[in-house]
Amino acid sequence: MRMTILMALVGAAVGAGIGFPGVASADPPPPPPPPPLNLNALTPVKPSDFAMQNGEYYAFAVPGDIACAISRRSGNYGCSGPLPAAPDAANAVTGAQQGPPTFMNDNRPLFVFDGLPNRLLPGSRISFRNVTCGTDGTVTMCGNSFDGAGFVLSPGGSHVLDVNNPLLLNTGEGRNPYAN
């Protein structure tokens, strides 16, 4: 009889979810990064309107008073300033004609201008060689069309877009059909 009562109590406790420690669940995964901009949907600007330092750079300011530039010599590109929600509180990000960019901390700006360059207006983009940068007024994105790498600057989380990101032509094969 006692065994029957004990089994009934244990069964009731298990059924009610009390009396036994539960398995701790892990924290939910972090939210996915904000979606990148569709740079091709933004209005192109005339690069010569953004030429600085004797035409060596196409330089522009984006939201947050961040200075960005594309080198006309190398095609390298980047931004420096108070980057929003950047990894390790980075204050600069640089990229090249191919390959993923890098976030970093530097005690000096990447570009030295007399002031902020012309502002890239929301809904616009600037391109040189295979690099395009654009902003919607909140999110700024730069990337190269060679392998799809680039970066996103966003209050919701700044991050690198890896090589062969899904912004490229989706062939279903998960790679850029134009790169080896």
mmCIF file of C-alpha atoms in Angstrom:
data_model
loop_
_atom_site.group_PDB
_atom_site.id
_atom_site.type_symbol
_atom_site.label_atom_id
_atom_site.label_comp_id
_atom_site.label_asym_id
_atom_site.label_seq_id
_atom_site.Cartn_x
_atom_site.Cartn_y
_atom_site.Cartn_z
ATOM 1 C CA MET A 1 0.000 0.000 0.000
ATOM 2 C CA ARG A 2 2.756 2.390 0.921
ATOM 3 C CA MET A 3 4.522 1.536 -2.322
ATOM 4 C CA THR A 4 1.356 2.284 -4.290
ATOM 5 C CA ILE A 5 0.924 5.659 -2.582
ATOM 6 C CA LEU A 6 4.632 6.470 -3.094
ATOM 7 C CA MET A 7 4.429 5.543 -6.792
ATOM 8 C CA ALA A 8 1.288 7.665 -7.158
ATOM 9 C CA LEU A 9 2.986 10.668 -5.548
ATOM 10 C CA VAL A 10 6.137 10.290 -7.691
ATOM 11 C CA GLY A 11 3.982 9.905 -10.797
ATOM 12 C CA ALA A 12 1.994 13.018 -9.908
ATOM 13 C CA ALA A 13 5.182 15.001 -9.233
ATOM 14 C CA VAL A 14 6.740 13.946 -12.533
ATOM 15 C CA GLY A 15 3.520 14.659 -14.412
ATOM 16 C CA ALA A 16 3.282 18.107 -12.846
ATOM 17 C CA GLY A 17 6.936 18.814 -13.589
ATOM 18 C CA ILE A 18 7.816 19.446 -9.975
ATOM 19 C CA GLY A 19 10.024 17.710 -7.516
ATOM 20 C CA PHE A 20 12.843 16.939 -9.927
ATOM 21 C CA PRO A 21 15.386 19.379 -11.230
ATOM 22 C CA GLY A 22 14.804 20.181 -14.884
ATOM 23 C CA VAL A 23 17.389 20.226 -17.595
ATOM 24 C CA ALA A 24 18.712 23.739 -18.008
ATOM 25 C CA SER A 25 18.186 25.047 -21.483
ATOM 26 C CA ALA A 26 20.911 27.028 -23.223
ATOM 27 C CA ASP A 27 20.514 30.696 -24.001
ATOM 28 C CA PRO A 28 18.834 31.231 -27.324
ATOM 29 C CA PRO A 29 21.212 31.865 -30.197
ATOM 30 C CA PRO A 30 21.893 35.521 -30.990
ATOM 31 C CA PRO A 31 19.652 37.065 -33.597
ATOM 32 C CA PRO A 32 20.928 36.863 -37.165
ATOM 33 C CA PRO A 33 22.775 39.906 -38.480
ATOM 34 C CA PRO A 34 20.626 42.512 -40.181
ATOM 35 C CA PRO A 35 20.083 41.821 -43.851
ATOM 36 C CA PRO A 36 22.582 43.512 -46.143
ATOM 37 C CA LEU A 37 21.475 46.232 -48.514
ATOM 38 C CA ASN A 38 20.737 45.543 -52.134
ATOM 39 C CA LEU A 39 23.423 47.888 -53.450
ATOM 40 C CA ASN A 40 22.156 47.586 -57.015
ATOM 41 C CA ALA A 41 18.783 48.996 -55.968
ATOM 42 C CA LEU A 42 20.409 52.240 -54.739
ATOM 43 C CA THR A 43 20.840 55.277 -57.000
ATOM 44 C CA PRO A 44 24.386 55.661 -58.361
ATOM 45 C CA VAL A 45 26.228 58.933 -57.792
ATOM 46 C CA LYS A 46 28.875 60.545 -59.968
ATOM 47 C CA PRO A 47 32.223 59.465 -58.418
ATOM 48 C CA SER A 48 33.994 62.636 -59.554
ATOM 49 C CA ASP A 49 31.750 64.594 -57.140
ATOM 50 C CA PHE A 50 33.521 62.711 -54.323
ATOM 51 C CA ALA A 51 37.135 63.002 -55.561
ATOM 52 C CA MET A 52 39.585 64.157 -52.870
ATOM 53 C CA GLN A 53 43.332 64.561 -52.448
ATOM 54 C CA ASN A 54 44.022 65.377 -56.083
ATOM 55 C CA GLY A 55 41.680 62.602 -57.199
ATOM 56 C CA GLU A 56 43.548 59.891 -55.303
ATOM 57 C CA TYR A 57 40.386 58.856 -53.426
ATOM 58 C CA TYR A 58 36.670 58.826 -53.861
ATOM 59 C CA ALA A 59 35.795 59.819 -50.312
ATOM 60 C CA PHE A 60 32.391 60.125 -48.684
ATOM 61 C CA ALA A 61 30.754 60.423 -45.303
ATOM 62 C CA VAL A 62 27.982 58.088 -44.176
ATOM 63 C CA PRO A 63 25.546 58.255 -41.229
ATOM 64 C CA GLY A 64 27.278 58.575 -37.887
ATOM 65 C CA ASP A 65 29.922 60.921 -39.346
ATOM 66 C CA ILE A 66 31.984 58.001 -40.529
ATOM 67 C CA ALA A 67 34.553 58.777 -43.243
ATOM 68 C CA CYS A 68 34.883 56.229 -46.028
ATOM 69 C CA ALA A 69 37.014 56.097 -49.146
ATOM 70 C CA ILE A 70 37.884 54.012 -52.172
ATOM 71 C CA SER A 71 41.478 54.310 -53.406
ATOM 72 C CA ARG A 72 41.680 55.039 -57.117
ATOM 73 C CA ARG A 73 45.179 53.507 -57.220
ATOM 74 C CA SER A 74 44.631 50.165 -55.530
ATOM 75 C CA GLY A 75 40.858 49.914 -55.357
ATOM 76 C CA ASN A 76 41.128 49.264 -51.607
ATOM 77 C CA TYR A 77 38.254 50.647 -49.582
ATOM 78 C CA GLY A 78 37.311 51.251 -45.988
ATOM 79 C CA CYS A 79 35.691 53.396 -43.341
ATOM 80 C CA SER A 80 36.900 54.860 -40.064
ATOM 81 C CA GLY A 81 35.219 56.613 -37.204
ATOM 82 C CA PRO A 82 32.657 55.594 -34.597
ATOM 83 C CA LEU A 83 31.564 52.358 -36.299
ATOM 84 C CA PRO A 84 28.209 51.223 -34.884
ATOM 85 C CA ALA A 85 28.139 47.898 -33.031
ATOM 86 C CA ALA A 86 31.487 46.869 -34.546
ATOM 87 C CA PRO A 87 33.282 43.696 -33.454
ATOM 88 C CA ASP A 88 35.645 44.370 -30.527
ATOM 89 C CA ALA A 89 34.637 48.061 -30.624
ATOM 90 C CA ALA A 90 36.639 48.507 -33.835
ATOM 91 C CA ASN A 91 36.960 52.014 -35.222
ATOM 92 C CA ALA A 92 38.055 51.083 -38.750
ATOM 93 C CA VAL A 93 37.329 48.505 -41.430
ATOM 94 C CA THR A 94 39.260 47.945 -44.657
ATOM 95 C CA GLY A 95 38.878 45.732 -47.689
ATOM 96 C CA ALA A 96 40.499 45.092 -51.043
ATOM 97 C CA GLN A 97 39.431 44.273 -54.578
ATOM 98 C CA GLN A 98 38.938 40.689 -53.449
ATOM 99 C CA GLY A 99 38.772 38.818 -50.170
ATOM 100 C CA PRO A 100 37.051 39.625 -46.875
ATOM 101 C CA PRO A 101 37.586 42.985 -45.148
ATOM 102 C CA THR A 102 39.004 43.345 -41.650
ATOM 103 C CA PHE A 103 37.733 45.283 -38.641
ATOM 104 C CA MET A 104 40.468 46.837 -36.498
ATOM 105 C CA ASN A 105 41.262 49.422 -33.850
ATOM 106 C CA ASP A 106 43.671 52.145 -34.826
ATOM 107 C CA ASN A 107 44.801 55.228 -32.938
ATOM 108 C CA ARG A 108 44.760 57.288 -36.146
ATOM 109 C CA PRO A 109 42.156 57.629 -38.888
ATOM 110 C CA LEU A 110 42.543 55.612 -42.064
ATOM 111 C CA PHE A 111 42.110 58.747 -44.151
ATOM 112 C CA VAL A 112 43.225 62.271 -43.374
ATOM 113 C CA PHE A 113 40.910 64.917 -44.778
ATOM 114 C CA ASP A 114 40.449 68.572 -43.828
ATOM 115 C CA GLY A 115 36.938 67.683 -42.706
ATOM 116 C CA LEU A 116 34.293 65.133 -43.454
ATOM 117 C CA PRO A 117 34.017 64.416 -47.162
ATOM 118 C CA ASN A 118 30.779 64.982 -49.084
ATOM 119 C CA ARG A 119 27.933 63.021 -47.579
ATOM 120 C CA LEU A 120 26.645 59.989 -49.465
ATOM 121 C CA LEU A 121 22.917 60.600 -49.308
ATOM 122 C CA PRO A 122 20.471 57.916 -48.153
ATOM 123 C CA GLY A 123 19.420 55.668 -51.018
ATOM 124 C CA SER A 124 22.628 56.221 -53.002
ATOM 125 C CA ARG A 125 25.754 54.281 -53.891
ATOM 126 C CA ILE A 126 29.216 54.990 -55.256
ATOM 127 C CA SER A 127 31.228 52.531 -57.348
ATOM 128 C CA PHE A 128 34.784 52.275 -58.612
ATOM 129 C CA ARG A 129 36.252 49.225 -60.329
ATOM 130 C CA ASN A 130 34.545 46.278 -58.657
ATOM 131 C CA VAL A 131 33.864 48.023 -55.301
ATOM 132 C CA THR A 132 30.503 49.558 -54.451
ATOM 133 C CA CYS A 133 29.465 51.310 -51.245
ATOM 134 C CA GLY A 134 25.985 52.541 -50.422
ATOM 135 C CA THR A 135 23.693 53.604 -47.619
ATOM 136 C CA ASP A 136 19.989 53.677 -46.900
ATOM 137 C CA GLY A 137 20.506 56.322 -44.210
ATOM 138 C CA THR A 138 20.890 53.810 -41.382
ATOM 139 C CA VAL A 139 22.846 50.878 -42.810
ATOM 140 C CA THR A 140 26.025 51.338 -44.846
ATOM 141 C CA MET A 141 27.485 48.529 -46.915
ATOM 142 C CA CYS A 142 30.572 48.151 -49.081
ATOM 143 C CA GLY A 143 31.467 45.119 -51.120
ATOM 144 C CA ASN A 144 33.388 43.863 -54.088
ATOM 145 C CA SER A 145 31.771 42.194 -57.051
ATOM 146 C CA PHE A 146 34.721 39.868 -57.656
ATOM 147 C CA ASP A 147 33.976 37.436 -54.858
ATOM 148 C CA GLY A 148 31.125 39.083 -52.962
ATOM 149 C CA ALA A 149 33.080 39.949 -49.812
ATOM 150 C CA GLY A 150 32.377 43.214 -48.011
ATOM 151 C CA PHE A 151 31.131 44.723 -44.792
ATOM 152 C CA VAL A 152 27.951 46.081 -43.257
ATOM 153 C CA LEU A 153 27.879 48.979 -40.773
ATOM 154 C CA SER A 154 24.607 48.945 -38.859
ATOM 155 C CA PRO A 155 23.392 49.931 -35.389
ATOM 156 C CA GLY A 156 21.980 46.388 -35.232
ATOM 157 C CA GLY A 157 25.444 44.864 -35.701
ATOM 158 C CA SER A 158 28.358 45.628 -37.992
ATOM 159 C CA HIS A 159 29.951 42.608 -39.605
ATOM 160 C CA VAL A 160 31.938 41.191 -42.528
ATOM 161 C CA LEU A 161 30.245 39.642 -45.535
ATOM 162 C CA ASP A 162 32.284 36.568 -46.354
ATOM 163 C CA VAL A 163 33.487 35.570 -49.789
ATOM 164 C CA ASN A 164 30.718 34.159 -51.964
ATOM 165 C CA ASN A 165 27.982 35.610 -49.822
ATOM 166 C CA PRO A 166 24.368 34.976 -50.818
ATOM 167 C CA LEU A 167 24.079 38.429 -52.414
ATOM 168 C CA LEU A 168 25.736 37.005 -55.487
ATOM 169 C CA LEU A 169 23.834 35.398 -58.276
ATOM 170 C CA ASN A 170 22.265 32.363 -56.692
ATOM 171 C CA THR A 171 23.062 29.415 -58.930
ATOM 172 C CA GLY A 172 22.012 26.943 -56.260
ATOM 173 C CA GLU A 173 25.618 25.815 -56.023
ATOM 174 C CA GLY A 174 26.555 28.177 -53.147
ATOM 175 C CA ARG A 175 29.390 29.884 -55.018
ATOM 176 C CA ASN A 176 30.072 32.778 -57.337
ATOM 177 C CA PRO A 177 29.819 31.389 -60.883
ATOM 178 C CA TYR A 178 32.295 33.994 -62.114
ATOM 179 C CA ALA A 179 35.126 33.272 -59.666
ATOM 180 C CA ASN A 180 37.319 30.200 -59.697
#
